[in-house]
Amino acid sequence: MTVTKTETLPVRSGDDVVRVRQRVRALAVEIGLGLVDQTKIITAASELARNTLDYGGGGDVCMEIVQAAMRKGLRLTFEDHGPGIADIEQAMTDHYTSGGGLGLGLGGAKRLSNEFHIESTPGSGTRVTIARWK
Ligand SMILES: Nc1ncnc2c1ncn2[C@@H]1O[C@H](COP(=O)(O)OP(=O)(O)OP(=O)(O)O)[C@@H](O)[C@H]1O
Ligand SMILES: [Mg+2]
């Protein structure tokens, strides 16, 4: 698999979240995703950007266009250096929230993506990677 384009954006404010949504949409269009798949990756990105901001204390997102054989994909990596997640299984459970949310962001992002990976170290930070393939 090769990376054919890389862009990084900060995730430090609500306005940044809006910009992330806009760039994800543009990159999704660029790789030829249809409207439904565009909406899926934008929604997933939105949830992860919100978590980066609300729980991670801000961070950034690396957006990559990737190519594997004849397939193109969009891979997004959200990273923060916040408090991290002690129990990832609990955090992934639908309706679990530590912050008065719906507790559906992480599970939703996973369901809306073709690939989902989360790593977190308490006291050090969190990195979530998703990909959507054409
Ligand atoms: N980047 C992060 N850093 C630290 N904790 C996180 C991070 N992302 C998620 N969490 C933890 O995982 C929990 C579940 O996240 P999830 O996005 O599923 O739900 P929520 O943000 O609480 O609610 P919702 O997204 O539905 O509004 C959060 O409540 C928080 O405790
Ligand atoms: Mg959330």
PDB file of C-alpha atoms and ligand atoms in Angstrom:
ATOM      1  CA  MET A   1       0.000   0.000   0.000  1.00  0.00           C
ATOM      2  CA  THR A   2       1.284   3.447  -0.848  1.00  0.00           C
ATOM      3  CA  VAL A   3       0.359   6.865   0.471  1.00  0.00           C
ATOM      4  CA  THR A   4      -0.243   9.256  -2.432  1.00  0.00           C
ATOM      5  CA  LYS A   5      -1.242  12.369  -0.485  1.00  0.00           C
ATOM      6  CA  THR A   6      -0.858  13.541   3.106  1.00  0.00           C
ATOM      7  CA  GLU A   7      -2.396  16.546   4.841  1.00  0.00           C
ATOM      8  CA  THR A   8      -2.450  17.456   8.521  1.00  0.00           C
ATOM      9  CA  LEU A   9      -4.901  19.759  10.275  1.00  0.00           C
ATOM     10  CA  PRO A  10      -5.112  20.900  13.882  1.00  0.00           C
ATOM     11  CA  VAL A  11      -8.096  19.895  16.010  1.00  0.00           C
ATOM     12  CA  ARG A  12      -8.124  22.574  18.673  1.00  0.00           C
ATOM     13  CA  SER A  13     -11.473  24.343  18.300  1.00  0.00           C
ATOM     14  CA  GLY A  14     -14.978  23.891  17.004  1.00  0.00           C
ATOM     15  CA  ASP A  15     -13.975  25.789  13.870  1.00  0.00           C
ATOM     16  CA  ASP A  16     -11.183  23.240  13.343  1.00  0.00           C
ATOM     17  CA  VAL A  17     -13.762  20.449  13.475  1.00  0.00           C
ATOM     18  CA  VAL A  18     -15.712  22.199  10.704  1.00  0.00           C
ATOM     19  CA  ARG A  19     -12.514  22.508   8.619  1.00  0.00           C
ATOM     20  CA  VAL A  20     -11.736  18.818   9.163  1.00  0.00           C
ATOM     21  CA  ARG A  21     -15.209  17.904   7.903  1.00  0.00           C
ATOM     22  CA  GLN A  22     -14.696  20.081   4.810  1.00  0.00           C
ATOM     23  CA  ARG A  23     -11.275  18.591   3.972  1.00  0.00           C
ATOM     24  CA  VAL A  24     -12.481  15.041   4.556  1.00  0.00           C
ATOM     25  CA  ARG A  25     -15.373  15.706   2.176  1.00  0.00           C
ATOM     26  CA  ALA A  26     -13.028  17.108  -0.487  1.00  0.00           C
ATOM     27  CA  LEU A  27     -10.624  14.163  -0.183  1.00  0.00           C
ATOM     28  CA  ALA A  28     -13.520  11.673  -0.239  1.00  0.00           C
ATOM     29  CA  VAL A  29     -14.758  13.278  -3.475  1.00  0.00           C
ATOM     30  CA  GLU A  30     -11.196  13.220  -4.840  1.00  0.00           C
ATOM     31  CA  ILE A  31     -10.947   9.428  -4.461  1.00  0.00           C
ATOM     32  CA  GLY A  32     -14.389   8.977  -5.996  1.00  0.00           C
ATOM     33  CA  LEU A  33     -16.447   7.938  -2.974  1.00  0.00           C
ATOM     34  CA  GLY A  34     -20.194   8.108  -3.546  1.00  0.00           C
ATOM     35  CA  LEU A  35     -22.482  10.308  -1.472  1.00  0.00           C
ATOM     36  CA  VAL A  36     -23.316   7.600   1.053  1.00  0.00           C
ATOM     37  CA  ASP A  37     -19.678   6.710   1.680  1.00  0.00           C
ATOM     38  CA  GLN A  38     -18.734  10.393   1.820  1.00  0.00           C
ATOM     39  CA  THR A  39     -21.305  10.886   4.550  1.00  0.00           C
ATOM     40  CA  LYS A  40     -20.047   7.840   6.453  1.00  0.00           C
ATOM     41  CA  ILE A  41     -16.425   8.967   6.598  1.00  0.00           C
ATOM     42  CA  ILE A  42     -17.370  12.597   7.308  1.00  0.00           C
ATOM     43  CA  THR A  43     -19.611  11.515  10.185  1.00  0.00           C
ATOM     44  CA  ALA A  44     -16.931   9.213  11.604  1.00  0.00           C
ATOM     45  CA  ALA A  45     -14.324  11.976  11.278  1.00  0.00           C
ATOM     46  CA  SER A  46     -16.633  14.411  13.021  1.00  0.00           C
ATOM     47  CA  GLU A  47     -17.093  12.092  16.028  1.00  0.00           C
ATOM     48  CA  LEU A  48     -13.365  11.441  16.343  1.00  0.00           C
ATOM     49  CA  ALA A  49     -12.481  15.117  15.970  1.00  0.00           C
ATOM     50  CA  ARG A  50     -15.003  15.957  18.725  1.00  0.00           C
ATOM     51  CA  ASN A  51     -13.417  13.368  21.031  1.00  0.00           C
ATOM     52  CA  THR A  52      -9.934  14.715  20.263  1.00  0.00           C
ATOM     53  CA  LEU A  53     -11.159  18.148  21.260  1.00  0.00           C
ATOM     54  CA  ASP A  54     -13.429  17.315  24.202  1.00  0.00           C
ATOM     55  CA  TYR A  55     -11.482  14.514  25.886  1.00  0.00           C
ATOM     56  CA  GLY A  56      -7.987  14.726  24.412  1.00  0.00           C
ATOM     57  CA  GLY A  57      -7.584  18.445  25.011  1.00  0.00           C
ATOM     58  CA  GLY A  58      -6.960  18.999  21.305  1.00  0.00           C
ATOM     59  CA  GLY A  59      -4.615  17.381  18.859  1.00  0.00           C
ATOM     60  CA  ASP A  60      -4.386  16.909  15.141  1.00  0.00           C
ATOM     61  CA  VAL A  61      -5.574  14.769  12.293  1.00  0.00           C
ATOM     62  CA  CYS A  62      -3.441  13.291   9.544  1.00  0.00           C
ATOM     63  CA  MET A  63      -5.439  12.668   6.364  1.00  0.00           C
ATOM     64  CA  GLU A  64      -3.976  10.357   3.754  1.00  0.00           C
ATOM     65  CA  ILE A  65      -5.058   9.114   0.383  1.00  0.00           C
ATOM     66  CA  VAL A  66      -3.823   5.555   0.128  1.00  0.00           C
ATOM     67  CA  GLN A  67      -3.616   3.190  -2.801  1.00  0.00           C
ATOM     68  CA  ALA A  68      -3.602  -0.603  -2.569  1.00  0.00           C
ATOM     69  CA  ALA A  69      -3.591  -2.568  -5.818  1.00  0.00           C
ATOM     70  CA  MET A  70      -6.501  -1.037  -7.761  1.00  0.00           C
ATOM     71  CA  ARG A  71      -8.211   0.479  -4.726  1.00  0.00           C
ATOM     72  CA  LYS A  72      -8.015   3.966  -3.348  1.00  0.00           C
ATOM     73  CA  GLY A  73      -8.843   4.785   0.231  1.00  0.00           C
ATOM     74  CA  LEU A  74      -8.973   7.611   2.700  1.00  0.00           C
ATOM     75  CA  ARG A  75      -7.145   7.032   5.991  1.00  0.00           C
ATOM     76  CA  LEU A  76      -7.552   9.402   8.931  1.00  0.00           C
ATOM     77  CA  THR A  77      -5.450   9.362  12.087  1.00  0.00           C
ATOM     78  CA  PHE A  78      -6.589  11.458  15.063  1.00  0.00           C
ATOM     79  CA  GLU A  79      -3.945  11.967  17.703  1.00  0.00           C
ATOM     80  CA  ASP A  80      -3.862  13.787  21.004  1.00  0.00           C
ATOM     81  CA  HIS A  81      -1.594  13.940  24.015  1.00  0.00           C
ATOM     82  CA  GLY A  82      -4.383  14.116  26.548  1.00  0.00           C
ATOM     83  CA  PRO A  83      -5.183  11.836  29.495  1.00  0.00           C
ATOM     84  CA  GLY A  84      -5.662   8.711  27.392  1.00  0.00           C
ATOM     85  CA  ILE A  85      -8.226   5.945  27.933  1.00  0.00           C
ATOM     86  CA  ALA A  86      -7.710   3.458  30.762  1.00  0.00           C
ATOM     87  CA  ASP A  87     -10.293   0.925  29.543  1.00  0.00           C
ATOM     88  CA  ILE A  88     -10.660   0.898  25.763  1.00  0.00           C
ATOM     89  CA  GLU A  89     -13.258  -1.891  25.755  1.00  0.00           C
ATOM     90  CA  GLN A  90     -15.464   0.172  28.060  1.00  0.00           C
ATOM     91  CA  ALA A  91     -14.935   3.315  25.945  1.00  0.00           C
ATOM     92  CA  MET A  92     -15.941   1.362  22.823  1.00  0.00           C
ATOM     93  CA  THR A  93     -19.165   0.111  24.427  1.00  0.00           C
ATOM     94  CA  ASP A  94     -22.265   1.818  23.030  1.00  0.00           C
ATOM     95  CA  HIS A  95     -23.791   4.319  25.466  1.00  0.00           C
ATOM     96  CA  TYR A  96     -20.724   4.468  27.714  1.00  0.00           C
ATOM     97  CA  THR A  97     -19.726   8.084  28.250  1.00  0.00           C
ATOM     98  CA  SER A  98     -17.570   9.807  30.827  1.00  0.00           C
ATOM     99  CA  GLY A  99     -18.663  13.244  29.712  1.00  0.00           C
ATOM    100  CA  GLY A 100     -22.438  13.348  29.392  1.00  0.00           C
ATOM    101  CA  GLY A 101     -22.464  12.459  25.709  1.00  0.00           C
ATOM    102  CA  LEU A 102     -24.482   9.714  24.049  1.00  0.00           C
ATOM    103  CA  GLY A 103     -21.536   7.329  24.175  1.00  0.00           C
ATOM    104  CA  LEU A 104     -21.969   6.462  20.517  1.00  0.00           C
ATOM    105  CA  GLY A 105     -19.014   8.248  18.924  1.00  0.00           C
ATOM    106  CA  LEU A 106     -16.357   5.544  18.954  1.00  0.00           C
ATOM    107  CA  GLY A 107     -18.708   2.644  18.171  1.00  0.00           C
ATOM    108  CA  GLY A 108     -20.357   4.714  15.450  1.00  0.00           C
ATOM    109  CA  ALA A 109     -17.011   5.659  13.911  1.00  0.00           C
ATOM    110  CA  LYS A 110     -16.051   1.978  13.848  1.00  0.00           C
ATOM    111  CA  ARG A 111     -19.310   0.932  12.178  1.00  0.00           C
ATOM    112  CA  LEU A 112     -19.004   3.695   9.579  1.00  0.00           C
ATOM    113  CA  SER A 113     -15.448   2.712   8.605  1.00  0.00           C
ATOM    114  CA  ASN A 114     -13.890  -0.234   6.800  1.00  0.00           C
ATOM    115  CA  GLU A 115     -10.937  -0.191   9.188  1.00  0.00           C
ATOM    116  CA  PHE A 116     -10.739   1.025  12.762  1.00  0.00           C
ATOM    117  CA  HIS A 117      -7.805   1.002  15.128  1.00  0.00           C
ATOM    118  CA  ILE A 118      -7.438   2.632  18.530  1.00  0.00           C
ATOM    119  CA  GLU A 119      -4.432   2.825  20.791  1.00  0.00           C
ATOM    120  CA  SER A 120      -4.242   4.788  23.972  1.00  0.00           C
ATOM    121  CA  THR A 121      -1.834   5.116  26.847  1.00  0.00           C
ATOM    122  CA  PRO A 122      -3.145   6.596  30.093  1.00  0.00           C
ATOM    123  CA  GLY A 123      -1.250   9.766  30.854  1.00  0.00           C
ATOM    124  CA  SER A 124       0.162   9.942  27.363  1.00  0.00           C
ATOM    125  CA  GLY A 125      -2.576  10.192  24.761  1.00  0.00           C
ATOM    126  CA  THR A 126      -4.809   8.543  22.217  1.00  0.00           C
ATOM    127  CA  ARG A 127      -4.526   7.693  18.543  1.00  0.00           C
ATOM    128  CA  VAL A 128      -7.485   6.518  16.457  1.00  0.00           C
ATOM    129  CA  THR A 129      -7.088   5.489  12.828  1.00  0.00           C
ATOM    130  CA  ILE A 130      -9.953   4.828  10.429  1.00  0.00           C
ATOM    131  CA  ALA A 131     -10.048   4.060   6.733  1.00  0.00           C
ATOM    132  CA  ARG A 132     -12.757   3.983   4.108  1.00  0.00           C
ATOM    133  CA  TRP A 133     -12.012   2.235   0.820  1.00  0.00           C
ATOM    134  CA  LYS A 134     -13.569   2.954  -2.558  1.00  0.00           C
TER     135      LYS A 134
HETATM  136  N1  LIG B   1      -9.389  11.130  22.647  1.00  0.00           N
HETATM  137  C1  LIG B   1      -9.856  10.680  23.822  1.00  0.00           C
HETATM  138  N2  LIG B   1      -9.135  10.862  24.958  1.00  0.00           N
HETATM  139  C2  LIG B   1      -9.608  10.427  26.156  1.00  0.00           C
HETATM  140  N3  LIG B   1     -10.781   9.771  26.306  1.00  0.00           N
HETATM  141  C3  LIG B   1     -11.531   9.558  25.208  1.00  0.00           C
HETATM  142  C4  LIG B   1     -11.112   9.992  23.912  1.00  0.00           C
HETATM  143  N4  LIG B   1     -12.053   9.627  23.026  1.00  0.00           N
HETATM  144  C5  LIG B   1     -13.000   8.995  23.727  1.00  0.00           C
HETATM  145  N5  LIG B   1     -12.702   8.952  25.040  1.00  0.00           N
HETATM  146  C6  LIG B   1     -13.492   8.300  26.112  1.00  0.00           C
HETATM  147  O1  LIG B   1     -14.350   7.345  25.527  1.00  0.00           O
HETATM  148  C7  LIG B   1     -15.700   7.626  25.890  1.00  0.00           C
HETATM  149  C8  LIG B   1     -16.609   7.196  24.766  1.00  0.00           C
HETATM  150  O2  LIG B   1     -16.425   8.031  23.619  1.00  0.00           O
HETATM  151  P1  LIG B   1     -17.615   8.193  22.581  1.00  0.00           P
HETATM  152  O3  LIG B   1     -17.195   9.117  21.505  1.00  0.00           O
HETATM  153  O4  LIG B   1     -18.048   6.814  22.181  1.00  0.00           O
HETATM  154  O5  LIG B   1     -18.787   8.804  23.464  1.00  0.00           O
HETATM  155  P2  LIG B   1     -18.945  10.306  24.010  1.00  0.00           P
HETATM  156  O6  LIG B   1     -17.971  11.217  23.334  1.00  0.00           O
HETATM  157  O7  LIG B   1     -18.902  10.237  25.482  1.00  0.00           O
HETATM  158  O8  LIG B   1     -20.411  10.649  23.512  1.00  0.00           O
HETATM  159  P3  LIG B   1     -20.850  10.991  22.003  1.00  0.00           P
HETATM  160  O9  LIG B   1     -19.646  10.887  21.122  1.00  0.00           O
HETATM  161  O10 LIG B   1     -21.887   9.967  21.640  1.00  0.00           O
HETATM  162  O11 LIG B   1     -21.377  12.378  22.102  1.00  0.00           O
HETATM  163  C9  LIG B   1     -15.709   9.110  26.201  1.00  0.00           C
HETATM  164  O12 LIG B   1     -16.792   9.445  27.047  1.00  0.00           O
HETATM  165  C10 LIG B   1     -14.359   9.280  26.881  1.00  0.00           C
HETATM  166  O13 LIG B   1     -14.415   8.822  28.209  1.00  0.00           O
HETATM  167 MG    MG B   2     -17.652  11.211  21.311  1.00  0.00          MG
END
